[in-house]
CSV table of C-alpha atoms in Angstrom, one decimal:
chain,number,residue,atom,x,y,z
A,956,MET,CA,-2.1,-29.8,44.1
A,957,PRO,CA,-3.5,-27.1,41.9
A,958,THR,CA,-1.1,-24.3,40.9
A,959,ILE,CA,-4.0,-21.9,40.2
A,960,ALA,CA,-7.3,-21.8,41.9
A,961,LEU,CA,-10.2,-19.3,41.3
A,962,GLU,CA,-12.9,-19.4,44.0
A,963,HIS,CA,-16.2,-17.7,43.1
A,964,VAL,CA,-14.4,-14.8,41.3
A,965,SER,CA,-16.4,-11.9,39.9
A,966,LYS,CA,-15.5,-8.7,38.2
A,967,HIS,CA,-18.2,-6.0,37.8
A,968,TRP,CA,-18.2,-2.6,36.2
A,969,GLY,CA,-21.4,-1.1,37.5
A,970,ALA,CA,-24.2,-3.2,36.3
A,971,THR,CA,-22.0,-5.0,33.8
A,972,ARG,CA,-20.9,-8.5,35.0
A,973,ALA,CA,-17.7,-9.2,33.0
A,974,VAL,CA,-16.9,-12.2,35.1
A,975,ASP,CA,-19.7,-13.7,37.2
A,976,ASP,CA,-19.0,-16.2,40.0
A,977,VAL,CA,-16.2,-18.2,38.2
A,978,SER,CA,-14.5,-21.1,39.9
A,979,PHE,CA,-11.9,-23.5,38.5
A,980,THR,CA,-8.5,-24.9,39.2
A,981,VAL,CA,-5.4,-25.6,37.0
A,982,ALA,CA,-3.2,-28.5,38.0
A,983,SER,CA,0.6,-28.1,38.2
A,984,GLY,CA,2.1,-28.5,34.7
A,985,GLY,CA,-1.3,-28.4,33.0
A,986,LEU,CA,-2.5,-26.3,30.1
A,987,VAL,CA,-6.0,-24.9,30.4
A,988,VAL,CA,-7.6,-22.9,27.6
A,989,LEU,CA,-10.3,-20.3,28.3
A,990,LEU,CA,-12.4,-20.4,25.2
A,991,GLY,CA,-15.4,-18.4,24.0
A,992,PRO,CA,-16.7,-15.6,21.8
A,993,SER,CA,-15.6,-11.9,22.1
A,994,GLY,CA,-17.0,-10.4,25.3
A,995,CYS,CA,-17.5,-13.6,27.1
A,996,GLY,CA,-15.1,-12.7,30.0
A,997,LYS,CA,-12.1,-14.9,29.1
A,998,SER,CA,-9.5,-12.1,28.8
A,999,THR,CA,-10.8,-10.4,31.9
A,1000,THR,CA,-10.4,-13.6,33.8
A,1001,LEU,CA,-6.8,-13.9,32.7
A,1002,ARG,CA,-6.1,-10.3,33.7
A,1003,LEU,CA,-7.6,-11.0,37.1
A,1004,ILE,CA,-5.2,-13.9,37.5
A,1005,ALA,CA,-2.3,-11.7,36.4
A,1006,GLY,CA,-3.3,-8.9,38.8
A,1007,LEU,CA,-3.9,-6.4,36.0
A,1008,GLU,CA,-7.5,-6.1,37.2
A,1009,ARG,CA,-8.8,-6.2,40.8
A,1010,VAL,CA,-11.6,-8.7,41.6
A,1011,THR,CA,-15.0,-7.5,42.8
A,1012,ALA,CA,-15.5,-10.7,44.8
A,1013,GLY,CA,-13.9,-14.1,45.4
A,1014,ARG,CA,-10.3,-15.3,45.8
A,1015,ILE,CA,-7.4,-16.2,43.5
A,1016,LEU,CA,-4.7,-18.6,44.7
A,1017,VAL,CA,-1.3,-19.2,42.9
A,1018,ALA,CA,0.8,-22.1,44.3
A,1019,ASP,CA,-1.5,-22.3,47.3
A,1020,ARG,CA,-0.9,-18.7,48.1
A,1021,ASP,CA,-3.7,-16.1,48.3
A,1022,VAL,CA,-2.7,-13.4,45.7
A,1023,THR,CA,-6.1,-11.7,45.5
A,1024,ASP,CA,-4.8,-8.4,46.8
A,1025,LEU,CA,-1.2,-8.6,45.5
A,1026,GLY,CA,0.2,-6.6,42.6
A,1027,PRO,CA,1.3,-8.3,39.4
A,1028,ALA,CA,5.0,-8.3,40.3
A,1029,ARG,CA,4.3,-10.3,43.5
A,1030,ARG,CA,2.3,-13.1,41.9
A,1031,HIS,CA,5.2,-14.9,40.3
A,1032,VAL,CA,3.4,-15.2,36.9
A,1033,SER,CA,4.5,-14.3,33.4
A,1034,MET,CA,2.3,-13.1,30.6
A,1035,VAL,CA,2.3,-13.1,26.8
A,1036,PHE,CA,0.0,-10.4,25.3
A,1037,GLN,CA,-1.9,-10.4,22.1
A,1038,SER,CA,0.1,-7.4,20.8
A,1039,TYR,CA,3.5,-8.9,21.8
A,1040,ALA,CA,4.3,-5.5,23.5
A,1041,LEU,CA,8.0,-5.4,22.3
A,1042,PHE,CA,10.0,-2.3,22.6
A,1043,PRO,CA,10.8,-1.1,19.1
A,1044,HIS,CA,14.1,0.7,20.1
A,1045,LEU,CA,15.5,-2.3,21.9
A,1046,SER,CA,17.2,-5.4,20.3
A,1047,VAL,CA,15.7,-8.9,20.6
A,1048,ALA,CA,18.2,-9.7,23.4
A,1049,GLU,CA,17.3,-6.5,25.3
A,1050,ASN,CA,13.6,-7.1,24.9
A,1051,ILE,CA,14.0,-10.6,26.3
A,1052,VAL,CA,16.0,-9.6,29.5
A,1053,PHE,CA,14.2,-6.3,30.1
A,1054,GLY,CA,12.1,-7.7,32.9
A,1055,LEU,CA,15.1,-9.3,34.6
A,1056,LYS,CA,17.0,-6.0,34.4
A,1057,VAL,CA,14.1,-4.2,36.0
A,1058,ARG,CA,14.1,-6.8,38.8
A,1059,ARG,CA,17.9,-6.3,39.2
A,1060,VAL,CA,18.8,-9.8,38.4
A,1061,PRO,CA,22.7,-9.9,38.2
A,1062,ARG,CA,24.1,-9.5,34.7
A,1063,ALA,CA,25.8,-12.9,34.6
A,1064,GLU,CA,22.5,-14.6,35.5
A,1065,ARG,CA,20.7,-12.6,32.8
A,1066,GLN,CA,23.1,-13.7,30.2
A,1067,ALA,CA,22.9,-17.3,31.2
A,1068,ARG,CA,19.1,-17.3,31.1
A,1069,LEU,CA,19.1,-15.4,27.7
A,1070,GLY,CA,21.4,-18.1,26.2
A,1071,ARG,CA,19.2,-20.9,27.4
A,1072,VAL,CA,16.0,-19.4,26.1
A,1073,ALA,CA,17.6,-18.3,22.8
A,1074,ASP,CA,18.8,-21.9,22.2
A,1075,LEU,CA,15.4,-23.3,23.2
A,1076,LEU,CA,13.4,-21.1,20.8
A,1077,GLY,CA,16.0,-20.8,18.0
A,1078,LEU,CA,16.5,-17.1,18.5
A,1079,GLY,CA,20.3,-17.1,18.6
A,1080,PRO,CA,20.9,-15.5,15.2
A,1081,LEU,CA,18.3,-12.8,15.8
A,1082,LEU,CA,19.4,-11.4,19.2
A,1083,GLN,CA,20.9,-8.2,17.8
A,1084,ARG,CA,18.0,-7.4,15.5
A,1085,LYS,CA,15.2,-4.9,16.3
A,1086,PRO,CA,11.5,-6.1,16.3
A,1087,ALA,CA,10.8,-4.2,13.0
A,1088,GLN,CA,13.3,-6.6,11.3
A,1089,LEU,CA,11.5,-9.7,12.4
A,1090,SER,CA,8.5,-11.6,10.9
A,1091,GLY,CA,5.3,-12.0,12.9
A,1092,GLY,CA,6.3,-15.6,13.9
A,1093,GLN,CA,9.7,-14.4,15.1
A,1094,GLN,CA,8.2,-11.5,17.1
A,1095,GLN,CA,5.9,-14.1,18.7
A,1096,ARG,CA,8.9,-16.2,19.7
A,1097,VAL,CA,10.5,-13.1,21.3
A,1098,ALA,CA,7.4,-12.4,23.3
A,1099,LEU,CA,7.3,-16.1,24.4
A,1100,ALA,CA,11.0,-16.0,25.3
A,1101,ARG,CA,10.5,-12.9,27.5
A,1102,ALA,CA,7.9,-14.8,29.4
A,1103,ILE,CA,10.0,-18.0,29.7
A,1104,VAL,CA,13.2,-16.2,30.8
A,1105,ALA,CA,11.4,-15.0,34.0
A,1106,GLU,CA,11.3,-18.7,35.0
A,1107,THR,CA,8.0,-18.4,36.8
A,1108,PRO,CA,5.9,-21.5,37.4
A,1109,VAL,CA,2.8,-19.9,35.7
A,1110,CYS,CA,2.5,-18.5,32.2
A,1111,LEU,CA,-0.6,-16.6,31.0
A,1112,MET,CA,-1.3,-16.1,27.3
A,1113,ASP,CA,-3.9,-13.7,25.9
A,1114,GLU,CA,-4.7,-14.7,22.3
A,1115,PRO,CA,-1.0,-14.7,21.4
A,1116,LEU,CA,-1.5,-16.1,17.8
A,1117,SER,CA,-4.3,-13.8,16.6
A,1118,ASN,CA,-2.0,-11.6,14.6
A,1119,LEU,CA,-0.5,-14.5,12.7
A,1120,ASP,CA,-1.7,-16.1,9.4
A,1121,ALA,CA,-3.5,-19.5,9.5
A,1122,GLN,CA,-0.5,-21.6,8.6
A,1123,LEU,CA,1.9,-19.9,11.0
A,1124,ARG,CA,-0.7,-20.1,13.8
A,1125,GLN,CA,-0.7,-23.9,13.4
A,1126,GLU,CA,3.1,-24.1,13.5
A,1127,VAL,CA,3.5,-21.8,16.5
A,1128,ARG,CA,0.7,-23.5,18.5
A,1129,ARG,CA,2.5,-26.8,18.1
A,1130,GLU,CA,5.7,-25.2,19.3
A,1131,ILE,CA,4.0,-23.6,22.3
A,1132,ARG,CA,2.5,-26.9,23.4
A,1133,ALA,CA,5.8,-28.8,23.0
A,1134,LEU,CA,7.6,-26.1,24.9
A,1135,GLN,CA,5.0,-26.1,27.7
A,1136,ARG,CA,5.4,-29.9,28.1
A,1137,LYS,CA,9.2,-29.7,28.0
A,1138,LEU,CA,9.4,-27.0,30.7
A,1139,GLY,CA,6.5,-28.3,32.8
A,1140,VAL,CA,5.1,-24.8,33.0
A,1141,THR,CA,1.5,-24.3,34.2
A,1142,MET,CA,-0.3,-22.4,31.5
A,1143,VAL,CA,-3.6,-20.6,31.1
A,1144,TYR,CA,-4.2,-19.7,27.4
A,1145,VAL,CA,-7.0,-17.5,26.1
A,1146,THR,CA,-8.4,-17.9,22.6
A,1147,HIS,CA,-11.6,-17.6,20.6
A,1148,ASP,CA,-10.3,-20.2,18.1
A,1149,GLN,CA,-11.6,-23.6,18.9
A,1150,ALA,CA,-8.9,-25.3,16.8
A,1151,GLU,CA,-6.3,-23.9,19.1
A,1152,ALA,CA,-8.3,-25.0,22.2
A,1153,MET,CA,-9.0,-28.5,21.0
A,1154,SER,CA,-5.4,-29.2,19.8
A,1155,MET,CA,-3.5,-27.7,22.7
A,1156,ALA,CA,-5.5,-28.0,25.9
A,1157,ASP,CA,-5.6,-30.6,28.7
A,1158,ARG,CA,-8.9,-29.0,29.7
A,1159,VAL,CA,-11.1,-26.4,27.9
A,1160,ILE,CA,-13.2,-23.9,29.9
A,1161,LEU,CA,-15.8,-22.5,27.6
A,1162,MET,CA,-17.2,-19.2,28.8
A,1163,ARG,CA,-20.4,-17.3,27.9
A,1164,GLU,CA,-21.6,-14.0,29.3
A,1165,GLY,CA,-19.0,-14.1,32.1
A,1166,ARG,CA,-19.9,-17.6,33.3
A,1167,ILE,CA,-18.5,-21.1,32.7
A,1168,GLU,CA,-20.7,-23.1,30.3
A,1169,GLN,CA,-18.5,-26.3,30.6
A,1170,ASP,CA,-15.1,-27.3,32.0
A,1171,ALA,CA,-13.9,-30.5,30.5
A,1172,PRO,CA,-11.2,-32.2,28.4
A,1173,PRO,CA,-11.5,-31.4,24.7
A,1174,ALA,CA,-12.7,-34.9,23.7
A,1175,GLU,CA,-15.5,-34.8,26.3
A,1176,MET,CA,-16.6,-31.3,25.3
A,1177,TYR,CA,-16.9,-32.5,21.7
A,1178,ALA,CA,-18.6,-35.8,22.5
A,1179,ARG,CA,-20.9,-34.6,25.3
A,1180,PRO,CA,-21.6,-30.9,25.2
A,1181,ALA,CA,-23.3,-29.8,28.4
A,1182,THR,CA,-25.5,-27.0,26.8
A,1183,THR,CA,-26.6,-25.8,23.4
A,1184,ALA,CA,-24.1,-23.0,23.7
A,1185,VAL,CA,-21.3,-25.5,23.8
A,1186,ALA,CA,-22.8,-27.6,21.1
A,1187,ARG,CA,-23.0,-24.5,18.8
A,1188,PHE,CA,-19.5,-23.4,19.5
A,1189,ILE,CA,-17.5,-26.6,19.3
A,1190,GLY,CA,-17.2,-28.3,15.9
A,1191,THR,CA,-16.7,-27.1,12.3
A,1192,PRO,CA,-19.5,-26.9,11.2
A,1193,PRO,CA,-21.1,-26.8,14.7
A,1194,MET,CA,-23.6,-29.3,15.9
A,1195,ASN,CA,-27.0,-29.1,14.2
A,1196,LEU,CA,-29.8,-28.3,16.7
A,1197,LEU,CA,-33.3,-29.2,15.3
A,1198,PRO,CA,-36.6,-28.5,17.2
A,1199,LEU,CA,-38.7,-31.5,18.1
A,1200,ALA,CA,-42.5,-31.7,18.3
A,1201,PRO,CA,-45.1,-34.4,19.1
A,1202,GLY,CA,-46.0,-36.5,16.0
A,1203,ALA,CA,-48.4,-39.3,15.3
A,1204,ARG,CA,-46.0,-42.0,16.6
A,1205,GLY,CA,-44.0,-40.1,19.1
A,1206,THR,CA,-41.6,-37.1,19.1
A,1207,VAL,CA,-40.2,-36.2,15.7
A,1208,VAL,CA,-38.3,-33.3,14.1
A,1209,ALA,CA,-40.7,-30.4,13.9
A,1210,GLY,CA,-42.5,-30.2,10.5
A,1211,THR,CA,-41.7,-33.8,9.6
A,1212,ASP,CA,-43.4,-37.2,10.0
A,1213,GLY,CA,-40.3,-39.0,11.3
A,1214,PRO,CA,-38.1,-40.8,12.0
A,1215,VAL,CA,-39.3,-41.0,15.7
A,1216,VAL,CA,-36.7,-39.6,18.1
A,1217,LEU,CA,-38.6,-40.4,21.3
A,1218,PRO,CA,-41.5,-42.9,21.6
A,1219,ALA,CA,-43.5,-40.5,23.9
A,1220,PRO,CA,-44.7,-37.2,22.5
A,1221,ILE,CA,-42.7,-34.4,24.3
A,1222,GLU,CA,-42.5,-30.7,23.6
A,1223,GLY,CA,-39.7,-28.2,24.2
A,1224,LEU,CA,-36.7,-30.3,23.1
A,1225,LEU,CA,-33.9,-30.0,20.6
A,1226,VAL,CA,-32.1,-32.9,19.0
A,1227,GLY,CA,-28.4,-32.4,18.4
A,1228,LEU,CA,-26.7,-34.1,15.4
A,1229,ARG,CA,-23.1,-33.4,14.3
A,1230,PRO,CA,-22.7,-32.9,10.5
A,1231,GLU,CA,-20.1,-35.7,10.4
A,1232,ASP,CA,-22.5,-38.2,12.0
A,1233,LEU,CA,-25.2,-37.7,9.2
A,1234,ARG,CA,-25.3,-39.6,5.9
A,1235,PHE,CA,-27.5,-39.7,2.9
A,1236,GLY,CA,-29.4,-42.9,2.1
A,1237,PRO,CA,-32.7,-44.4,1.0
A,1238,ARG,CA,-34.5,-43.7,4.3
A,1239,GLY,CA,-34.4,-41.3,7.2
A,1240,LEU,CA,-35.3,-37.6,7.6
A,1241,ALA,CA,-36.9,-36.1,4.5
A,1242,ALA,CA,-35.0,-32.9,3.4
A,1243,ARG,CA,-34.2,-30.7,0.5
A,1244,VAL,CA,-30.7,-29.5,-0.4
A,1245,LEU,CA,-30.1,-25.7,-0.1
A,1246,SER,CA,-26.4,-25.5,-1.0
A,1247,VAL,CA,-23.3,-27.5,-1.4
A,1248,GLU,CA,-19.8,-26.2,-0.4
A,1249,TYR,CA,-16.9,-28.3,-1.8
A,1250,LEU,CA,-13.8,-28.1,0.4
A,1251,GLY,CA,-11.6,-30.7,-1.3
A,1252,ALA,CA,-11.4,-33.5,1.3
A,1253,ASP,CA,-15.1,-33.2,2.0
A,1254,SER,CA,-18.2,-31.2,1.2
A,1255,ILE,CA,-20.7,-29.4,3.5
A,1256,VAL,CA,-24.3,-29.9,2.3
A,1257,VAL,CA,-26.8,-27.6,3.8
A,1258,CYS,CA,-30.4,-29.0,3.9
A,1259,ALA,CA,-33.8,-28.0,5.1
A,1260,ALA,CA,-35.8,-30.5,7.1
A,1261,GLY,CA,-39.2,-31.6,5.9
A,1262,ASP,CA,-40.8,-30.7,2.6
A,1263,SER,CA,-40.1,-26.9,2.8
A,1264,GLY,CA,-38.7,-25.3,-0.3
A,1265,TYR,CA,-35.7,-23.1,-0.6
A,1266,ALA,CA,-37.7,-19.9,0.1
A,1267,GLU,CA,-39.6,-21.3,3.1
A,1268,ALA,CA,-36.5,-22.7,4.9
A,1269,SER,CA,-35.7,-21.1,8.3
A,1270,ALA,CA,-32.7,-21.2,10.5
A,1271,ALA,CA,-34.6,-23.6,12.9
A,1272,THR,CA,-35.1,-26.2,10.1
A,1273,THR,CA,-31.7,-26.0,8.3
A,1274,PHE,CA,-28.9,-28.4,9.1
A,1275,ALA,CA,-25.5,-29.3,7.6
A,1276,VAL,CA,-24.2,-32.7,6.5
A,1277,ARG,CA,-20.5,-33.3,6.1
A,1278,GLN,CA,-19.7,-35.8,3.3
A,1279,PRO,CA,-16.3,-37.1,2.2
A,1280,GLY,CA,-15.1,-35.8,-1.1
A,1281,SER,CA,-17.5,-34.2,-3.6
A,1282,ALA,CA,-21.2,-34.5,-3.1
A,1283,PRO,CA,-23.0,-34.7,-6.5
A,1284,LEU,CA,-26.1,-32.9,-5.3
A,1285,ALA,CA,-27.8,-29.8,-6.7
A,1286,PRO,CA,-29.8,-27.2,-4.7
A,1287,GLY,CA,-33.4,-28.2,-4.6
A,1288,ALA,CA,-32.7,-32.0,-4.7
A,1289,ALA,CA,-34.9,-34.2,-2.4
A,1290,VAL,CA,-32.8,-36.3,-0.1
A,1291,ARG,CA,-33.1,-38.6,3.0
A,1292,VAL,CA,-30.7,-38.1,5.9
A,1293,ALA,CA,-30.0,-40.8,8.5
A,1294,TRP,CA,-28.0,-41.2,11.7
A,1295,ALA,CA,-27.1,-43.8,14.2
A,1296,PRO,CA,-29.0,-43.7,17.5
A,1297,GLU,CA,-25.8,-43.2,19.5
A,1298,ALA,CA,-25.1,-40.0,17.5
A,1299,MET,CA,-28.1,-38.1,19.0
A,1300,HIS,CA,-27.9,-35.5,21.7
A,1301,LEU,CA,-31.0,-34.0,23.4
A,1302,PHE,CA,-31.3,-30.5,25.0
A,1303,GLU,CA,-34.1,-28.5,26.5
A,1304,ALA,CA,-35.0,-25.7,24.1
A,1305,ALA,CA,-35.7,-23.1,26.8
A,1306,SER,CA,-32.7,-23.6,29.1
A,1307,GLY,CA,-30.3,-25.2,26.7
A,1308,ARG,CA,-29.5,-27.9,29.3
A,1309,ARG,CA,-28.5,-31.4,28.2
A,1310,ARG,CA,-31.0,-34.1,28.9
A,1311,ASP,CA,-29.1,-37.4,29.3
A,1312,ASP,CA,-32.1,-39.0,31.1
A,1313,LEU,CA,-34.2,-38.8,27.9
A,1314,LEU,CA,-31.3,-39.5,25.7
A,1315,ALA,CA,-30.8,-43.0,27.1
A,1316,GLU,CA,-34.4,-43.8,26.3
A,1317,ALA,CA,-34.1,-42.3,22.8
A,1318,ARG,CA,-31.0,-44.3,21.9
A,1319,ARG,CA,-32.5,-47.5,23.3
A,1320,THR,CA,-35.8,-47.3,21.4
A,1321,ALA,CA,-34.6,-45.6,18.1
A,1322,THR,CA,-34.5,-47.7,15.0
A,1323,PRO,CA,-31.1,-47.4,13.2
A,1324,ALA,CA,-31.7,-45.5,10.0
């Protein structure tokens, strides 16, 4: 049984559709991440679940109970904000139990819950400090403790790690995921960081312009993006999307004479190729190196398809190749780039929709490079 269900939920401000006909469910004990760029509607969706915004249309259910018209206090959800929202004049202990005190939970029960949460998050030695005396990671733990101490079945998190440095974000996201599994809490987590989404989520819901582009487990979203928007957002670097055009022997990358992607000449398609699925070799797509970025464990080589020089290269013809270690290539070098047939993805250029029907034929007839 789903703990959270959104049914055709919309939120409009005049002509602006911040959330537009969104439907999804979150299973009990699951962790779902709302992912997408700024302005895509993910935080607004979270605020609608919390009751901090009123829906324009649709229904929201929590634990099989319609909460669409209920205030935040009656929805039995807790929330961790991006800003932590700690009271600077209160101690850590007072910040954690503040909500319980407002709800008139008996003092003995407040202290018992505080002790359990402090032990769980390692906050015992910090209970008498003020927020200004804490590091960013410690403040984040206090905000998390305040949500956990409420003992609600649902916890909502709105970009809680965005104020932390990269190394600390990695540590805290592991702690949040381990804690969520240990407590069995149902969690909806908002982020624009795909690394957080891919490493933490049971399911990722990628949003764009107020709508859901794809709702899938992380591995499926990476391996089979439903649209070009998903393909461009997931992956570092993201998937290369190269325009196709009819050639002498079939459909090829535009501006080149091969290799053949489809045996029949078809217009209006894009071929998707992940940088890590490409390799340099004696045959394949003719290209010219534009730049090499050495990252230590690997290198990102940016190339231009066809025989175009550096000055003539456009965004449509450029693509990235991820190579292990250092790539001994200089800008301007002529190269050949190959890929396995099963590494290809096909999309409609106009709609961005995935074309698995054509992909099956492409993979069956392609010659391994």
